[in-house]
Amino acid sequence: MNDMSPTREERVEKLKGLGSSRKRVEDARFTQGKGNYVDDVKLPGMLHGDFVRSPYAHARVKSINIDAAMALPGVIAVLTAKDLEPLSLHWMPTLAGDKQMVLADGKVLFQGQEVAFVVAEDRYIAADACELVEVDYEELPVIVDPFEALESDTVLREDLEAGADGAHGPRKHHNHIFLWEEGEKEATEQVIDSAEVVAEEMVYYHRTHPCPLETCGSVASMDKVNGKLTLWGTFQAPHVVRTVASLLSGIEEHNIRVISPDIGGGFGNKVGVYPGYVCSIVASIVTGQPVKWIEDRMDNLMATAFARDYWMKGKISATKEGKITGLHCHVTADHGAFDACADPTKFPAGFFHICTGSYDIPVAYVGVDGVYTNKAPGGVAYRCSFRVTEAAYFIERMIEVLAMELNMDAAELRRINFIKKDQFPYQSALGWEFDSGDYHTAWDKALDAVDYAGLRKEQEERVAAFKRGETRKLLGIGLTHFTEIVGAGPVKNCDILGMGMFDSCEIRIHPTGSAVARLGTISQGQGHATTFAQILASETGIPADSITIEEGDTDTAPYGLGTYGSRSTPVAGAATAMAGRKIRAKAQMIAAYLLEVHDNDLEWDVDRFVVKGAPERFKTMAEIAYAAYNQAIPGVEPGLEAVSYYDPPNMTYPFGAYVCVMEIDVDTGEHEIRQFYALDDCGTRINPMVIEGQVHGGLTEALAIAMGQEIAYDKLGNVKTGTLMDFFLPTAWETPNYTTDFTETPSPHHPIGAKGVGESPNVGGVPAFSNAVHDAFRAFGLRQSHMPHDHWRIWKTANDLGLHG
Amino acid sequence: MSLELTDEILIPASRDVVYAALNDPEVLKECIPGCEELIKHSDTELEAKVVLKIGPVKAKFGGNVILDTGGAPETFSLTGEGSGGAAGFAKGGADVTLTEQGEETLLTYTAKAEIGGKLAQLGSRLVAGTAKKLSAKFFTNFKNKLSDEEAEAA
């Protein structure tokens, strides 16, 4: 039956494919409190687990007495390392080639470390029992400074063989983890030594934490009758968890089902495997009942994967005219007590290579020394794309410092050093090939939108007025042009624990024309159910509203490496497009059969195949779908489904231009964001509304990080910011309005030209806010002031610069 | 986490009376907020069990205190450490000076402590504020106790 009325425009609109600001299908359940999170999982006979945690940052565990805890009614078991040892589970491998304790084995190495796991009938009894467990500690010297760690006689990791190599090569000290290097060391040093102008600075990106609204947790249910383990959890990579769980437990993968239900924010905090997951599995096997573990906020901030903590010493050289000639960077990376930094195996410092930024730098060198300290393990988290946030902050600060050294406008310095559009694909001095970019267009658009020249003039007048004593407020203009690297990644050099970083999509079209598609990724709020259906709608002509997207159940979803580092769109999005094209290819054959023409006589038009030259003769996808189940077509199998596993040929390189205009009160240290303009180029834009939401969210995280949020330790190793009283999470009160804008430079190697955007606003936002603070004090000589720029630190900066009279 | 408290209180009693009271385990047990047990093992060693509530953290702390009475009754100091199990631990000390002011005594003290564990994670604001309050309560109790005794004696 041929339909008559809709115009082409109407058909495109009905599809809600690429480019449509389709409303998110997830939001109905999230806004009505009808989501299904791990803590919503309730099973008959389910027990609850909680941890006894170390108050000390470094101590020997002399003894653990569980008698009083076990005597409490409702307590079923108390597990310690001794109980896990026969199963070889008292330690587990990390996603960085190291190993970490599941429960304290002889000593504890960071405050909050798990010492014993109490299993009880309810959460409250478990908490009470935790306080009854008596642990005898013997304090050891605490190291919270990575530089001190590399000089100290105190051995943190007594489990590692002295003198032996680590997972990434030789260790030069008992508290050293690895040295990773890239680029040309000697050539770079030579260029810098003989340069006309050199700017040198230590840029510190402080330790913070993603603090997702939902904390981590799991429910493990071992069915002894069927021999199957089901594990619900806050997992950003459910398939990897299944493989790891199989390797650790000895249960074959086909007998393990891992389910990531709705996840209330991941941000990299939920990539790694935590002792809580392992203990809930063991407890379920031991007790024969389901066991739930849900951490509270203090547990989350103290003991789960932190972000950043990179001391980056930079040297940048340039000609007198401002053309950059070389970049040298040495990083001291504070990894905490265990290296649980979830990076691809070959890259212990992630993709820090991107520290050359948006600039055409002919020669560069970077060396990263990873160090153990008495702090929680982790490192790669918080929209960092594997250390890209650190790299972008580094180069955007170095550019500002170089501009001061050259006495040159920082916007102009950037412009004359940008990689030019015709230089792409661009081979960077540190190894990666940037796919596409048009930095000059983005930069000009951004500076124009904020009237940059006008702002500089206003700033000049403000400095004069300040010096005359007419005002106590300074104006800062924070500039950033970032290039980032996402979409991990090509299997030949990107793997997590040996699993190549491809991703997948499997689609099945139903007889009546709707479809279900399953992916190897897992949304934690990014809106995959909305956006991936849009990709399929454009590829297959089935309206997005008629496509269900499923993720997270390893029994049904094809193997994937999960969602983090903005990899879903570049990798799984590509797989989705390719699977959609396979569907369309088969659909073409079916249409040709139905229309009695040759395959090549047909052309694709939005949602149908049309006979070339005879537009009244066509078959819609709905008709083709039915035919796939209804017709006996020679040479064509019945049904209509396809699967694609996609190995990306390269990473993708989104970029952006951000400008932050900030007012600072030098007497109170308070700030006010007058304006924040963010231009993002993520290639093809699947859903503009979703992109804007991502940018708003990432910018707000960036605001938090730059302006007050931190995980701070005192010299005893106490976490000083372990609750939301001290850990800054912006509310509506602190959050400014954002102006978002875009350019669109597609990726030449991606099937739909999309690059991914989730990480970008955090990558570009932090330097924009931080540069604004620095810029406000530039006229008074400030070169570098470490983040976070909370009121006290800003006040102190003003004081140190003599601005308090 | 480092804590420092310093204060001075005028106590309506002679220095010798004040000094004796500060060394009397019965007086101390009555005046220390939340004190459940105070045992004097010797002239210089004390052991105490105190229930403390600081914000959401409530715990029973067991501690040992050593007195250095070398400069008594003008000055003396004490050092100690305590553990509250899951709630955390503390160690520190205080220097106390007693100055005669007519029939009254001016008591000045400077106390320094290192705090660790859950208590420290609550942040110095909460802990310092509560420590000040508890300290003030102790000295109010102490003053009142001595005033009552003076009144009884009179």
Short mmCIF file of N, CA and C in Angstrom, two decimals, chain A residues 88-138:
data_model
loop_
_atom_site.label_atom_id
_atom_site.label_comp_id
_atom_site.label_asym_id
_atom_site.label_seq_id
_atom_site.Cartn_x
_atom_site.Cartn_y
_atom_site.Cartn_z
N SER A 88 41.77 -16.70 47.07
CA SER A 88 42.68 -15.75 46.40
C SER A 88 41.97 -14.45 46.05
N LEU A 89 41.02 -14.06 46.90
CA LEU A 89 40.28 -12.84 46.61
C LEU A 89 40.62 -11.71 47.57
N HIS A 90 41.61 -11.92 48.46
CA HIS A 90 41.94 -10.84 49.41
C HIS A 90 42.64 -9.70 48.68
N TRP A 91 43.19 -10.01 47.50
CA TRP A 91 43.73 -9.00 46.61
C TRP A 91 43.04 -9.16 45.26
N MET A 92 43.00 -8.09 44.47
CA MET A 92 42.45 -8.22 43.12
C MET A 92 43.26 -7.35 42.17
N PRO A 93 43.26 -7.70 40.88
CA PRO A 93 43.99 -6.87 39.92
C PRO A 93 43.25 -5.55 39.70
N THR A 94 44.00 -4.50 39.42
CA THR A 94 43.36 -3.21 39.11
C THR A 94 43.34 -3.05 37.59
N LEU A 95 42.65 -1.99 37.11
CA LEU A 95 42.60 -1.74 35.68
C LEU A 95 43.83 -0.93 35.23
N ALA A 96 44.93 -1.04 35.99
CA ALA A 96 46.15 -0.31 35.63
C ALA A 96 47.36 -1.21 35.77
N GLY A 97 47.14 -2.51 35.85
CA GLY A 97 48.27 -3.43 35.94
C GLY A 97 48.82 -3.62 37.34
N ASP A 98 48.20 -2.98 38.34
CA ASP A 98 48.66 -3.14 39.72
C ASP A 98 47.71 -4.14 40.39
N LYS A 99 47.90 -4.36 41.71
CA LYS A 99 46.91 -5.12 42.46
C LYS A 99 46.52 -4.30 43.68
N GLN A 100 45.31 -4.51 44.18
CA GLN A 100 44.90 -3.78 45.38
C GLN A 100 44.22 -4.73 46.35
N MET A 101 44.29 -4.36 47.63
CA MET A 101 43.67 -5.19 48.66
C MET A 101 42.16 -5.05 48.57
N VAL A 102 41.48 -6.19 48.71
CA VAL A 102 40.01 -6.14 48.79
C VAL A 102 39.64 -5.84 50.25
N LEU A 103 40.34 -6.55 51.16
CA LEU A 103 40.21 -6.24 52.58
C LEU A 103 41.62 -6.16 53.15
N ALA A 104 41.81 -5.35 54.17
CA ALA A 104 43.14 -5.08 54.71
C ALA A 104 43.89 -6.37 55.00
N ASP A 105 45.06 -6.49 54.41
CA ASP A 105 45.87 -7.69 54.54
C ASP A 105 47.17 -7.29 55.23
N GLY A 106 47.17 -7.29 56.57
CA GLY A 106 48.38 -6.96 57.31
C GLY A 106 48.55 -5.47 57.57
N LYS A 107 48.07 -4.64 56.66
CA LYS A 107 48.20 -3.21 56.89
C LYS A 107 47.12 -2.47 56.12
N VAL A 108 46.96 -1.20 56.45
CA VAL A 108 46.06 -0.32 55.70
C VAL A 108 46.89 0.83 55.13
N LEU A 109 46.45 1.32 53.96
CA LEU A 109 47.27 2.29 53.24
C LEU A 109 46.58 3.62 52.93
N PHE A 110 45.30 3.74 53.30
CA PHE A 110 44.65 5.05 53.13
C PHE A 110 43.46 5.11 54.07
N GLN A 111 43.12 6.31 54.49
CA GLN A 111 41.99 6.47 55.40
C GLN A 111 40.71 6.06 54.67
N GLY A 112 39.93 5.20 55.30
CA GLY A 112 38.70 4.75 54.66
C GLY A 112 38.86 3.40 53.99
N GLN A 113 40.09 2.86 54.01
CA GLN A 113 40.30 1.58 53.36
C GLN A 113 39.48 0.49 54.04
N GLU A 114 38.97 -0.43 53.23
CA GLU A 114 38.09 -1.49 53.72
C GLU A 114 38.88 -2.50 54.58
N VAL A 115 38.40 -2.76 55.79
CA VAL A 115 39.11 -3.67 56.70
C VAL A 115 38.33 -4.96 56.91
N ALA A 116 37.01 -4.83 57.06
CA ALA A 116 36.17 -6.02 57.25
C ALA A 116 34.81 -5.75 56.63
N PHE A 117 34.13 -6.81 56.22
CA PHE A 117 32.81 -6.67 55.58
C PHE A 117 31.78 -7.36 56.46
N VAL A 118 30.86 -6.58 57.00
CA VAL A 118 29.82 -7.12 57.88
C VAL A 118 28.57 -7.38 57.08
N VAL A 119 28.01 -8.58 57.24
CA VAL A 119 26.78 -8.92 56.52
C VAL A 119 25.67 -9.13 57.54
N ALA A 120 24.55 -8.42 57.38
CA ALA A 120 23.47 -8.48 58.36
C ALA A 120 22.11 -8.43 57.68
N GLU A 121 21.08 -8.60 58.49
CA GLU A 121 19.72 -8.68 57.94
C GLU A 121 19.22 -7.35 57.41
N ASP A 122 19.69 -6.24 58.00
CA ASP A 122 19.36 -4.96 57.41
C ASP A 122 20.51 -3.98 57.53
N ARG A 123 20.36 -2.86 56.84
CA ARG A 123 21.44 -1.88 56.71
C ARG A 123 21.84 -1.31 58.07
N TYR A 124 20.87 -1.16 58.96
CA TYR A 124 21.12 -0.51 60.25
C TYR A 124 21.89 -1.44 61.17
N ILE A 125 21.48 -2.72 61.19
CA ILE A 125 22.21 -3.69 62.00
C ILE A 125 23.65 -3.78 61.51
N ALA A 126 23.83 -3.79 60.19
CA ALA A 126 25.18 -3.86 59.62
C ALA A 126 26.02 -2.68 60.10
N ALA A 127 25.43 -1.48 60.10
CA ALA A 127 26.17 -0.29 60.52
C ALA A 127 26.53 -0.37 62.01
N ASP A 128 25.57 -0.82 62.83
CA ASP A 128 25.85 -0.97 64.26
C ASP A 128 26.94 -2.00 64.49
N ALA A 129 26.88 -3.11 63.74
CA ALA A 129 27.87 -4.16 63.92
C ALA A 129 29.26 -3.69 63.52
N CYS A 130 29.34 -2.83 62.52
CA CYS A 130 30.65 -2.30 62.10
C CYS A 130 31.33 -1.59 63.26
N GLU A 131 30.54 -0.91 64.08
CA GLU A 131 31.15 -0.18 65.20
C GLU A 131 31.59 -1.12 66.31
N LEU A 132 31.11 -2.37 66.28
CA LEU A 132 31.49 -3.33 67.33
C LEU A 132 32.72 -4.14 66.97
N VAL A 133 33.16 -4.04 65.72
CA VAL A 133 34.36 -4.79 65.32
C VAL A 133 35.57 -4.07 65.92
N GLU A 134 36.39 -4.82 66.68
CA GLU A 134 37.56 -4.20 67.32
C GLU A 134 38.80 -4.46 66.49
N VAL A 135 39.39 -3.39 66.00
CA VAL A 135 40.61 -3.54 65.22
C VAL A 135 41.77 -2.90 65.98
N ASP A 136 42.86 -3.63 66.10
CA ASP A 136 44.04 -3.11 66.78
C ASP A 136 45.03 -2.63 65.73
N TYR A 137 45.23 -1.32 65.66
CA TYR A 137 46.14 -0.74 64.67
C TYR A 137 47.44 -0.31 65.30
N GLU A 138 48.51 -0.36 64.51
CA GLU A 138 49.78 0.23 64.94
C GLU A 138 50.14 1.27 63.89
#
